[in-house]
Amino acid sequence: MGRKEGGKEKDSRNLILNRLRSSVSEVCPARGVRPGLADPPWTGEEKIDLFLKNLADLAVPVYRVKDYQGALSALSEIAEGEGWKKIVASTDPVISALPLKEWGRDKAVEVFYPGDSAGDDACRKVLFEEAEAGISGVDYALAESGTLVLLHNRHQPRLVSLTPPSHVALVPASSLLAVYEELAGRIFFPEGDPPAQVTFITGPSMTADIQMTLFRGMHGPRNLIVVFLEAL
Amino acid sequence: MRSKTRQFAQAARAELQNERSRRFLSNFPHLFLVRREAALATFSDPQEAQDYAASIRREAVARLPLLLEEFERNASARGARVLWARDAEEACNLVVKMARERGIVYTAKGKSMLTEEIGLNEALEEEGLEVFETDLGEFIAQQLKRPPFHIVGPAINVPLEEIRDIFLAKAGLLEPTLDPVKLGYAARLFLRDKFHHLRLGITGVNMAIAETGGIVNVENEGNIRLAKGVAPTQISLMSIDKVVPTFSDALFLLRMLCRNCTGQKISSYVTFDHGPRRPGDVDGPDELIIIIVDNGRSDFYPDAKLRDALRCIRCGACLNICPIYGKIGGYPYGFAYSGPIGQILNPLLLGFEQTRDLYHACTLCGACRSVCPAGIDHPGLLVYYRCLEVERKNTGTMKVFGRGLLFALLAFGLSKRGRLDLGVKLLRSWVGDKIREGKPRGLGRFLEGWLRKRDLPPLARKTFAERWKDISIR
């Protein structure tokens, strides 16, 4: 039975491909140069300005801090404003350098790391029902559209930046790239396997599906908050 | 999906009488277009950018079999399971079989036009599986059992009262409200529970990257991310035309898709999947199954003109600018695809016989072509469909002979000035005598049929050329 089914699938594959192959192929003229955005390439300050401007257009609050110490103060301010009791955090390189557990003890905020768990039902429950915020670092940020790039692996779980009502992203200045194309070599062509999932995040979850009225937090976070680390 | 394309004229007439639809359509397509233009202005030369996107799509379609093989090879190397389906039935059966084997009782879906096209929801429901559309607009359309009004906003026209009532009945809305935000929040809560315990996530595919074997999903809500982040099994369905050559091509098309669609620089979320979760990952699917669906596309692929229909990236810009869509909305098109791209695709997928009204309901103004980032010549294709229809109809010997004779006479009459003047003189006096109340009478069935919807004012005694001669002499 299994073999028969397998055979049928293979038949479909070959049938489709053979039909496509048997057509006269069109000779495509070589493509011209990929057109660029207005006024690239941005360097240094320009890149930062554009990144922050794009975030402002998306109504994403930004905390500009110098280093991890500044990031912790920003977190304290956000935690107080939103009244956090329990949060989840990634264990990616940016976050793991942050003494988040100690900070949590100090502020009476419970910090849970899905990356250190078995990813079981209990972990799911924290992510879906209990956490008020998810804190993650980013692997890259893109100036051209104010986009955060997360490469998911065990230290950067997919759901930390997705299920809680707020997502706080720590963005080191050194992670900032100008345009999308700069990602290609960084994601796909170093040694080894690309991550199972790469996510671009640009603003909070939203929809305008009911009468074009904007609603933030449709399925993902209602708030996206960026902490920009200038000296890192 | 069961098509209702035969009811085009009837449905269009009904929508023209629908005050609400009219009011809505007088606003929103225009708003999308304004945003689109502003977003495209971020390119140093927007037209050049559109042209480049078109050249990517052209190449993708021209190299389709090679790219599909390359994609399959690379996606498999990343650990994805790639399956192929010739038609809707085979695709649906594959999904049903896999759901059965895994003991699935319900599934949550991201918005996918392909699954509308192949009727996946109906197929799963017939097998007793519950299906939850999770894109807000699609969720509303599913509850109301309505076809999509717009490719991007399937229920964007539905009045608040209707959403309130259906949510009270079926989506756990506790208190009646007409606040769109509260309605959206009710849907969030209802669907969140489905996501929490999800075992099978089903999504479409915006692009498949041949070079890397990855699939790309573009969304604003986060429902696709949830479907792909929570469930142990992910099934993503793509039609054969979704493949693009390289990662950089995908990134460029991403810019164009979002700008042309909602006028965003990029949507809130874009995800790139390369295989299932890796060992040690705490979330993501254990298995990623990609189903490549043909459903009639390879039938028309050999025709170098028809093949252009496969360039479409489903941005919806052609709907927003179309003067016909702008009057009748998405329902009359009667199938998954509406607006100009529906007029192009539905006949190819369903056959020309039952979609005649679709490819005739166009004035060939070319607005759609002017905004298309994939470089599709919609009016050219519609004229081609009409030509094919005439060729199909005119096969009898007498008809071919009669038409030949008519055109021979016309060519004879038009090729010399004297003959033309003489012909006009004779015809004018013959027709002129027969005009009563702005309509010619007794000219024979053929001409009267043609003139039935056209006014013919009384003809002046002399032609312009004759009067010109008089004036010049004076």
XYZ file of C-alpha atoms in Angstrom:
706
model
C 0.000 0.000 0.000
C 2.684 2.424 1.114
C 4.812 1.596 -1.892
C 1.891 2.031 -4.257
C 1.119 5.463 -2.847
C 4.790 6.407 -3.080
C 4.794 5.307 -6.692
C 1.813 7.475 -7.492
C 3.450 10.542 -5.991
C 6.537 9.895 -8.043
C 4.358 9.551 -11.143
C 2.820 12.944 -10.476
C 6.223 14.503 -10.045
C 7.541 13.132 -13.302
C 4.337 13.847 -15.164
C 4.333 17.495 -14.118
C 8.038 18.007 -14.752
C 7.950 16.207 -18.101
C 5.079 18.334 -19.301
C 6.906 21.491 -18.310
C 10.172 20.288 -19.824
C 8.647 19.324 -23.148
C 7.625 22.928 -23.809
C 9.840 25.091 -25.916
C 11.920 27.027 -23.471
C 12.056 30.744 -23.837
C 15.487 32.315 -23.888
C 15.583 34.983 -21.224
C 17.559 38.108 -21.845
C 20.150 38.731 -19.132
C 18.753 40.890 -16.364
C 20.065 44.385 -15.836
C 21.499 45.723 -12.613
C 19.266 45.292 -9.569
C 17.694 48.723 -8.993
C 18.464 50.333 -5.674
C 16.490 52.311 -3.153
C 16.634 56.082 -3.157
C 19.909 57.379 -1.656
C 21.806 54.217 -0.689
C 24.216 53.143 0.633
C 23.751 54.508 4.094
C 26.691 54.461 6.412
C 27.199 55.003 10.135
C 24.852 57.638 11.511
C 22.701 57.690 8.372
C 21.969 54.013 8.756
C 20.979 54.473 12.393
C 18.838 57.497 11.570
C 16.940 55.640 8.883
C 16.441 52.591 11.104
C 15.042 54.762 13.893
C 12.907 56.788 11.505
C 11.356 53.624 10.120
C 10.602 52.419 13.651
C 9.050 55.788 14.469
C 6.822 55.511 11.365
C 5.653 52.146 12.696
C 4.966 53.724 16.120
C 7.511 51.411 17.753
C 8.901 52.926 20.977
C 12.709 53.009 21.049
C 14.995 53.275 24.085
C 18.456 54.481 23.048
C 20.969 53.262 25.625
C 24.735 52.918 25.703
C 25.301 49.415 27.015
C 23.828 46.535 29.029
C 23.598 48.695 32.139
C 21.456 51.137 30.206
C 19.421 48.251 28.799
C 18.592 47.058 32.309
C 17.389 50.529 33.302
C 15.228 50.626 30.173
C 13.810 47.198 31.051
C 13.045 48.384 34.568
C 11.151 51.345 33.196
C 9.171 49.172 30.770
C 8.514 46.515 33.433
C 7.147 49.112 35.779
C 5.002 50.730 33.103
C 3.507 47.430 31.996
C 3.398 45.850 35.452
C 5.316 42.677 34.568
C 5.120 39.684 36.932
C 6.400 36.967 34.640
C 8.360 37.166 31.398
C 10.069 34.816 28.985
C 13.492 35.411 27.455
C 15.700 33.968 24.756
C 19.181 32.727 25.574
C 20.745 34.153 22.420
C 24.197 35.816 22.605
C 22.772 39.307 23.196
C 20.501 38.248 26.047
C 22.845 35.752 27.664
C 25.291 38.588 28.383
C 22.536 40.332 30.349
C 22.194 39.487 34.089
C 18.438 39.097 33.629
C 17.824 36.581 36.434
C 19.394 38.884 39.031
C 17.523 41.837 37.603
C 14.287 39.849 37.869
C 14.942 38.941 41.512
C 15.559 42.582 42.233
C 12.354 43.730 40.512
C 10.180 40.785 41.541
C 9.738 39.675 37.942
C 9.951 35.960 37.270
C 12.149 35.209 34.255
C 11.566 31.956 32.343
C 13.890 30.655 29.621
C 12.123 28.354 27.132
C 15.525 27.630 25.606
C 16.580 25.951 28.858
C 13.390 23.909 29.085
C 12.293 20.757 27.283
C 9.795 22.749 25.228
C 7.031 20.672 26.858
C 3.434 21.457 27.844
C 4.480 23.414 30.918
C 6.706 25.616 28.788
C 3.864 26.072 26.266
C 1.568 27.146 29.074
C 4.000 29.818 30.232
C 4.404 31.092 26.684
C 0.691 31.127 25.814
C -0.959 32.013 29.097
C 1.398 33.439 31.673
C 4.190 35.533 30.210
C 3.471 39.239 29.918
C 6.485 39.895 27.734
C 9.153 38.162 25.709
C 12.700 39.500 25.632
C 15.029 38.611 22.801
C 18.151 39.820 21.118
C 18.350 40.118 17.354
C 20.898 38.690 14.947
C 20.601 41.560 12.503
C 18.594 44.711 12.016
C 17.818 46.298 8.662
C 17.826 50.053 8.236
C 15.898 50.154 4.959
C 12.621 49.123 6.581
C 13.202 49.108 10.361
C 13.245 45.323 10.385
C 14.587 42.973 13.063
C 16.062 39.659 11.903
C 15.962 36.616 14.178
C 17.724 33.370 13.304
C 15.877 30.699 15.249
C 17.667 27.907 17.064
C 17.544 26.475 20.569
C 18.763 29.798 21.979
C 16.316 31.835 19.947
C 12.952 30.017 20.245
C 10.267 31.049 17.751
C 7.563 31.723 20.326
C 9.415 34.129 22.673
C 8.941 37.018 20.258
C 5.437 35.866 19.291
C 3.057 34.660 22.004
C 3.413 37.235 24.864
C 1.525 40.551 24.573
C 4.791 42.520 24.446
C 8.073 41.843 22.700
C 11.168 43.732 23.811
C 14.050 43.398 21.351
C 17.604 44.321 22.253
C 19.360 45.608 19.162
C 23.143 46.129 19.277
C 24.263 48.918 16.939
C 26.779 46.531 15.386
C 23.961 44.280 14.136
C 22.589 47.012 11.883
C 22.795 46.464 8.113
C 21.630 48.854 5.413
C 19.690 46.668 2.947
C 18.247 43.151 2.693
C 20.846 41.902 0.246
C 23.558 42.110 2.898
C 21.893 39.172 4.635
C 22.446 36.617 1.890
C 26.069 35.806 2.643
C 25.482 35.995 6.374
C 22.608 33.531 6.525
C 23.250 31.055 3.755
C 26.836 30.859 2.821
C 28.855 30.394 5.978
C 29.794 26.808 6.834
C 26.975 24.466 7.720
C 23.227 24.587 7.759
C 21.031 27.699 7.648
C 18.656 27.939 10.625
C 15.330 26.098 10.276
C 13.555 29.430 10.410
C 14.562 33.037 9.890
C 12.032 35.704 10.893
C 11.810 39.324 9.828
C 9.884 41.394 12.357
C 8.771 44.868 11.363
C 6.414 46.409 13.901
C 3.804 44.697 16.065
C 1.270 42.087 14.960
C -1.588 43.863 13.241
C -4.572 43.623 10.960
C -7.022 45.915 9.235
C -9.300 43.124 8.083
C -12.420 44.543 9.728
C -13.498 47.619 7.804
C -9.857 48.706 7.469
C -9.667 49.612 11.149
C -6.160 49.056 12.500
C -5.967 46.513 15.311
C -2.626 45.799 16.963
C -1.954 42.453 18.579
C -4.097 40.278 16.328
C -2.217 37.021 16.956
C 1.246 38.181 18.002
C 2.436 40.948 20.336
C 0.448 44.160 20.631
C 3.614 46.045 21.577
C 7.018 45.863 20.000
C 9.631 47.819 21.948
C 13.208 48.272 20.748
C 16.146 48.835 23.100
C 18.979 50.128 20.915
C 22.446 49.503 22.375
C 24.680 52.172 20.906
C 28.049 50.948 22.187
C 27.656 47.266 21.337
C -13.676 25.460 -4.217
C -16.917 25.268 -6.166
C -16.862 27.922 -8.813
C -19.769 30.257 -9.521
C -18.262 32.012 -12.484
C -21.333 31.410 -14.650
C -23.305 33.747 -12.431
C -20.965 36.660 -13.100
C -23.475 38.998 -14.783
C -26.210 38.256 -12.284
C -23.920 38.669 -9.263
C -22.415 41.841 -10.709
C -25.888 43.351 -11.175
C -26.741 42.519 -7.567
C -23.528 44.088 -6.280
C -24.180 47.227 -8.334
C -27.439 47.606 -6.395
C -25.707 47.006 -3.060
C -25.349 50.433 -1.437
C -22.850 49.235 1.156
C -20.568 47.592 -1.375
C -20.668 50.678 -3.554
C -19.836 53.010 -0.711
C -17.012 50.777 0.409
C -15.590 50.357 -3.069
C -15.569 54.085 -3.641
C -12.968 54.377 -0.850
C -10.707 51.520 -0.142
C -9.130 50.552 -3.478
C -8.146 54.164 -3.947
C -6.582 54.339 -0.503
C -4.470 51.267 -1.253
C -3.277 52.860 -4.483
C -2.224 56.076 -2.765
C -0.240 54.097 -0.198
C 1.257 51.988 -2.940
C 2.531 54.992 -4.810
C 4.090 56.502 -1.687
C 5.794 53.210 -0.879
C 7.186 52.790 -4.385
C 8.658 56.280 -4.190
C 11.305 54.847 -1.849
C 12.982 53.472 -4.977
C 15.226 55.850 -6.853
C 13.285 54.833 -9.973
C 9.988 53.065 -9.217
C 9.372 52.069 -12.841
C 12.802 50.523 -13.111
C 12.099 48.567 -9.933
C 8.776 47.283 -11.320
C 10.532 46.275 -14.530
C 13.230 44.427 -12.652
C 10.655 42.520 -10.602
C 8.935 41.607 -13.868
C 12.215 40.311 -15.267
C 12.668 38.061 -12.215
C 9.179 36.639 -12.672
C 9.700 36.222 -16.389
C 12.881 34.262 -15.806
C 11.262 32.181 -13.076
C 8.455 31.147 -15.427
C 10.788 30.510 -18.362
C 13.051 28.256 -16.278
C 10.197 26.697 -14.311
C 11.043 22.966 -14.575
C 14.725 23.542 -13.785
C 13.949 25.772 -10.821
C 11.391 23.342 -9.396
C 13.938 20.540 -9.504
C 16.582 22.722 -7.910
C 14.126 23.734 -5.200
C 13.117 20.133 -4.537
C 16.742 19.048 -4.268
C 17.717 21.810 -1.851
C 14.545 21.661 0.254
C 15.022 17.885 0.646
C 18.654 18.417 1.621
C 17.426 20.693 4.444
C 15.153 17.931 5.666
C 11.820 18.973 4.175
C 9.628 16.325 2.542
C 8.587 17.467 -0.925
C 5.470 15.928 -2.521
C 3.792 16.630 -5.847
C 0.123 16.752 -6.773
C -1.253 16.859 -10.282
C -4.659 18.242 -9.391
C -6.879 19.505 -6.593
C -8.111 16.043 -5.695
C -4.643 14.575 -5.371
C -3.441 17.532 -3.260
C -6.436 17.319 -0.921
C -6.081 13.549 -0.612
C -2.437 13.912 0.367
C -3.320 16.337 3.160
C -6.255 14.227 4.346
C -4.107 11.091 4.368
C -1.336 12.737 6.346
C -3.798 14.226 8.834
C -5.395 10.788 9.301
C -2.058 9.036 9.775
C -1.207 11.476 12.543
C -4.562 11.260 14.288
C -5.309 14.923 13.720
C -8.754 16.196 14.779
C -8.429 19.841 13.805
C -6.057 22.095 11.924
C -5.319 25.819 11.848
C -4.545 27.453 8.530
C -2.759 30.522 7.325
C -4.433 32.371 4.448
C -3.679 30.628 1.184
C -5.301 31.320 -2.171
C -4.140 27.928 -3.450
C -6.066 26.067 -0.748
C -9.154 28.106 -1.722
C -8.553 27.102 -5.310
C -8.299 23.378 -4.577
C -11.101 23.369 -1.986
C -8.938 21.975 0.795
C -11.227 23.084 3.618
C -14.222 21.289 2.142
C -12.143 18.162 1.556
C -10.892 18.108 5.153
C -14.330 18.803 6.561
C -15.855 15.980 4.534
C -13.419 13.694 6.313
C -14.596 14.984 9.666
C -11.639 17.253 10.402
C -12.276 20.685 11.807
C -10.557 23.506 9.927
C -9.908 26.930 11.411
C -8.911 29.746 9.123
C -6.807 32.022 11.322
C -6.211 35.139 9.234
C -8.886 37.449 10.666
C -10.463 38.262 7.306
C -10.398 34.655 6.178
C -11.813 33.553 9.559
C -14.772 35.886 9.086
C -15.291 34.779 5.471
C -15.150 31.138 6.582
C -17.730 31.663 9.331
C -20.036 33.469 6.911
C -19.331 30.907 4.170
C -18.469 33.658 1.689
C -15.887 33.753 -1.057
C -13.035 36.271 -0.657
C -13.999 39.841 -1.512
C -10.389 40.827 -2.111
C -7.174 38.794 -2.391
C -5.632 40.714 0.488
C -8.688 41.588 2.598
C -11.112 38.674 2.143
C -13.804 40.154 4.419
C -12.747 43.794 4.414
C -16.229 44.821 3.196
C -18.316 42.865 5.711
C -20.427 45.177 7.900
C -19.743 45.217 11.648
C -23.265 44.038 12.459
C -22.750 40.835 10.511
C -19.402 40.184 12.172
C -20.920 40.809 15.594
C -23.736 38.355 14.951
C -21.570 35.584 13.556
C -18.986 36.010 16.329
C -21.734 35.854 18.991
C -22.984 32.640 17.424
C -19.743 30.900 16.538
C -16.613 32.554 17.859
C -17.201 32.953 21.565
C -17.948 36.694 21.549
C -19.574 37.250 24.949
C -21.095 40.710 24.679
C -22.451 42.355 21.551
C -20.153 45.100 20.273
C -19.569 47.068 17.091
C -16.002 48.012 17.984
C -13.695 46.484 15.339
C -10.885 46.201 17.900
C -13.066 44.284 20.375
C -14.283 42.027 17.579
C -10.693 41.357 16.539
C -9.758 40.645 20.136
C -12.575 38.109 20.455
C -11.211 36.296 17.397
C -7.737 36.381 18.937
C -8.935 34.686 22.115
C -10.988 32.103 20.238
C -8.143 31.142 17.904
C -5.435 31.348 20.523
C -6.761 28.276 22.238
C -6.653 26.425 18.896
C -3.044 27.451 18.405
C -2.031 26.470 21.934
C -2.833 22.811 21.304
C -2.232 22.701 17.571
C -0.930 19.425 16.061
C -1.093 20.306 12.364
C -0.440 23.736 10.855
C -1.315 24.338 7.201
C 0.042 27.312 5.253
C 0.429 28.535 1.725
C 3.715 29.729 0.290
C 4.476 33.213 -1.038
C 7.778 32.229 -2.583
C 9.937 29.130 -2.834
C 13.642 29.788 -3.251
C 15.332 27.373 -5.670
C 18.857 28.317 -4.625
C 18.368 27.587 -0.917
C 15.357 25.240 -0.793
C 13.497 27.621 1.512
C 9.874 28.728 1.571
C 8.752 32.263 2.384
C 5.542 33.415 4.090
C 4.464 37.053 4.217
C 1.897 38.183 6.812
C 0.912 40.915 9.269
C -0.977 39.057 11.974
C 1.393 36.367 13.247
C -1.026 33.512 12.616
C 1.286 31.868 10.097
C 4.201 32.168 12.512
C 2.060 30.466 15.150
C 0.977 27.689 12.794
C 4.632 27.065 11.958
C 5.971 27.525 15.475
C 3.636 25.376 17.545
C 2.478 22.309 15.616
C 4.663 19.205 15.296
C 3.584 18.877 11.668
C 3.656 21.676 9.115
C 2.163 21.239 5.677
C 2.818 24.068 3.235
C 1.132 24.017 -0.146
C 2.476 25.878 -3.161
C 1.462 26.024 -6.794
C 4.249 25.300 -9.271
C 4.617 28.991 -10.139
C 5.794 30.095 -6.670
C 9.440 29.303 -7.257
C 12.047 32.078 -7.695
C 15.713 31.620 -8.629
C 17.725 33.077 -5.734
C 17.500 34.385 -2.185
C 18.328 37.887 -3.430
C 15.505 37.621 -5.976
C 13.132 36.665 -3.178
C 14.227 39.688 -1.137
C 13.718 42.020 -4.076
C 10.267 40.581 -4.816
C 9.450 40.919 -1.125
C 10.010 44.661 -1.410
C 7.764 44.821 -4.458
C 5.066 42.510 -3.077
C 4.559 44.495 0.121
C 4.737 47.906 -1.525
C 2.270 46.929 -4.241
C -0.031 45.105 -1.873
C -0.654 47.161 1.269
C 1.788 49.993 0.648
C 4.063 48.766 3.445
C 7.815 48.708 2.992
C 7.551 45.204 4.347
C 4.828 43.313 6.192
C 5.021 42.837 9.969
C 6.328 39.306 9.646
C 8.217 37.442 6.965
C 9.428 33.918 7.692
C 11.887 31.792 5.764
C 11.744 28.045 6.492
C 14.536 25.684 5.610
C 13.497 22.256 6.779
C 11.988 21.209 10.122
C 13.358 22.193 13.536
C 16.944 21.175 14.186
C 17.939 18.859 17.044
C 17.815 20.796 20.288
C 15.377 23.480 19.063
C 12.516 23.907 21.532
C 9.868 24.858 19.006
C 9.090 24.533 15.328
C 7.711 21.474 13.498
C 9.272 18.004 13.679
C 8.344 17.539 10.050
C 7.948 20.030 7.240
C 5.952 18.760 4.285
C 5.843 20.836 1.127
C 3.215 19.947 -1.488
C 3.833 21.291 -4.979
C 0.496 21.533 -6.784
C 0.018 21.736 -10.539
C -3.794 21.761 -10.883
C -3.890 22.486 -14.598
C -0.965 24.866 -14.862
C 1.296 22.555 -16.853
C -1.580 22.143 -19.350
C -1.347 25.732 -20.512
C 2.357 26.220 -19.818
C 3.352 25.172 -23.368
C 1.492 28.199 -24.770
C 4.072 30.981 -24.588
C 1.341 33.622 -24.184
C -0.790 31.867 -21.565
C 2.319 31.042 -19.567
C 2.578 34.710 -18.551
C -0.374 34.182 -16.202
C 2.030 32.226 -13.991
C 4.082 35.333 -13.276
C 1.551 36.704 -10.759
C 2.751 37.245 -7.174
C -0.780 37.934 -5.770
C -0.185 41.493 -4.593
C -3.685 42.666 -5.475
C -2.621 45.948 -7.089
C -4.570 45.100 -10.264
C -7.773 44.685 -8.252
C -7.377 48.054 -6.598
C -6.927 49.945 -9.847
C -9.484 48.075 -11.982
C -12.560 50.200 -12.817
C -14.693 47.059 -13.095
C -13.585 45.601 -9.760
C -14.091 49.081 -8.312
C -17.801 48.832 -9.135
C -18.628 45.198 -8.452
C -16.103 44.002 -5.841
C -14.793 40.464 -5.562
C -17.907 38.285 -5.292
C -19.080 38.141 -8.936
C -15.802 36.578 -10.099
C -17.086 33.433 -8.406
C -13.752 31.778 -7.593
C -10.611 32.121 -5.483
C -9.171 34.883 -7.653
C -10.988 38.139 -8.370
C -10.316 41.327 -10.316
C -8.126 41.352 -13.427
C -5.953 38.459 -12.245
C -9.133 36.473 -11.640
C -10.234 37.223 -15.181
C -6.877 35.853 -16.342
C -6.486 32.850 -14.022
C -10.020 31.559 -13.498
C -10.558 30.765 -17.217
C -7.241 28.896 -17.333
C -8.013 26.896 -14.203
C -11.720 26.265 -14.809
C -11.882 26.251 -18.613
C -13.047 28.927 -21.061
C -16.557 27.512 -21.371
C -17.832 28.487 -17.943
C -15.810 31.695 -17.594
C -16.838 33.476 -20.779
C -18.274 36.467 -18.920
C -15.024 36.901 -17.025
C -12.783 37.486 -19.984
C -15.356 39.623 -21.768
C -16.071 41.899 -18.772
C -13.184 44.218 -19.538
C -12.793 47.416 -21.503
C -9.086 46.723 -22.080
C -8.134 50.051 -20.480
C -4.798 48.623 -19.359
C -4.743 50.106 -15.840
C -3.970 46.666 -14.375
C -0.993 46.213 -16.671
C 0.371 49.605 -15.658
C 0.655 48.630 -11.980
C 1.595 44.953 -12.298
C 4.989 44.248 -10.686
C 5.153 40.905 -12.491
C 4.826 42.440 -15.951
C 1.598 40.656 -16.880
C -0.159 42.051 -19.964
C -3.719 41.470 -18.745
C -5.536 43.143 -21.686
C -3.336 41.301 -24.173
C -4.236 37.986 -22.562
C -7.952 38.784 -22.455
C -7.922 39.642 -26.151
C -6.077 36.377 -26.762
C -8.791 34.438 -24.868
C -11.415 36.118 -27.041
C -9.469 35.200 -30.173
C -9.285 31.596 -29.039
C -13.034 31.647 -28.499
C -13.709 32.969 -32.001
C -11.408 30.348 -33.462
C -13.212 27.627 -31.543
C -16.594 28.857 -32.747
C -15.777 29.504 -36.382
C -14.976 26.049 -37.530
C -17.827 25.336 -40.023
C -16.843 25.631 -43.722
C -19.651 28.063 -44.542
C -18.733 30.334 -41.661
C -15.084 30.401 -42.632
C -16.001 30.987 -46.295
C -18.506 33.713 -45.412
C -16.062 35.522 -43.206
C -13.368 35.256 -45.873
C -15.684 36.780 -48.469
C -16.663 39.623 -46.143
C -13.066 40.554 -45.449
C -12.116 40.222 -49.134
C -14.846 42.740 -49.975
C -13.725 45.042 -47.207
C -10.117 44.887 -48.382
C -11.212 45.610 -51.938
C -13.309 48.584 -50.821
C -10.701 50.104 -48.547
C -7.676 49.792 -50.802
C -8.551 52.653 -53.197
C -9.838 56.100 -52.240
C -12.438 56.179 -55.001
C -13.930 52.844 -53.965
C -14.103 53.961 -50.342
C -15.905 57.216 -51.235
C -18.345 55.389 -53.474
C -19.020 52.735 -50.816
C -19.598 55.338 -48.133
C -21.967 57.303 -50.394
C -24.071 54.232 -51.139
C -24.114 52.955 -47.585
C -24.954 56.371 -46.141
C -28.000 56.919 -48.214
C -29.160 53.353 -47.599
C -28.693 53.546 -43.823
C -29.753 57.202 -43.525
C -33.242 56.476 -44.868
C -33.831 53.819 -42.274
C -33.096 55.780 -39.081
C -36.157 56.219 -36.865
C -35.807 57.782 -33.390
C -32.076 57.337 -33.303
C -32.197 53.659 -34.267
C -31.841 52.123 -37.718
C -34.720 49.840 -38.727
C -34.854 47.051 -41.263
C -31.132 46.653 -41.872
C -31.118 42.937 -41.285
C -30.395 40.931 -38.182
C -26.630 41.234 -38.237
C -26.356 45.025 -38.280
C -29.309 45.603 -36.001
C -27.828 43.282 -33.439
C -24.623 45.245 -33.513
C -26.449 48.572 -33.251
C -28.865 47.465 -30.566
C -26.973 49.188 -27.765
C -25.628 52.052 -29.844
C -27.443 55.235 -30.815
C -27.301 56.363 -34.416
C -28.190 60.051 -34.847
C -29.587 61.194 -38.212
C -26.793 61.330 -40.782
C -25.793 64.690 -42.200
C -26.617 65.133 -45.870
C -22.982 65.473 -46.838
C -19.882 63.777 -45.512
C -17.074 65.721 -43.907
C -14.873 65.132 -46.953
C -17.528 66.579 -49.283
C -18.035 69.627 -47.103
C -14.272 70.143 -46.844
C -14.059 70.225 -50.614
C -16.826 72.900 -50.758
C -15.090 75.005 -48.124
C -11.703 74.753 -49.828
C -13.199 75.883 -53.131
C -14.802 78.896 -51.539
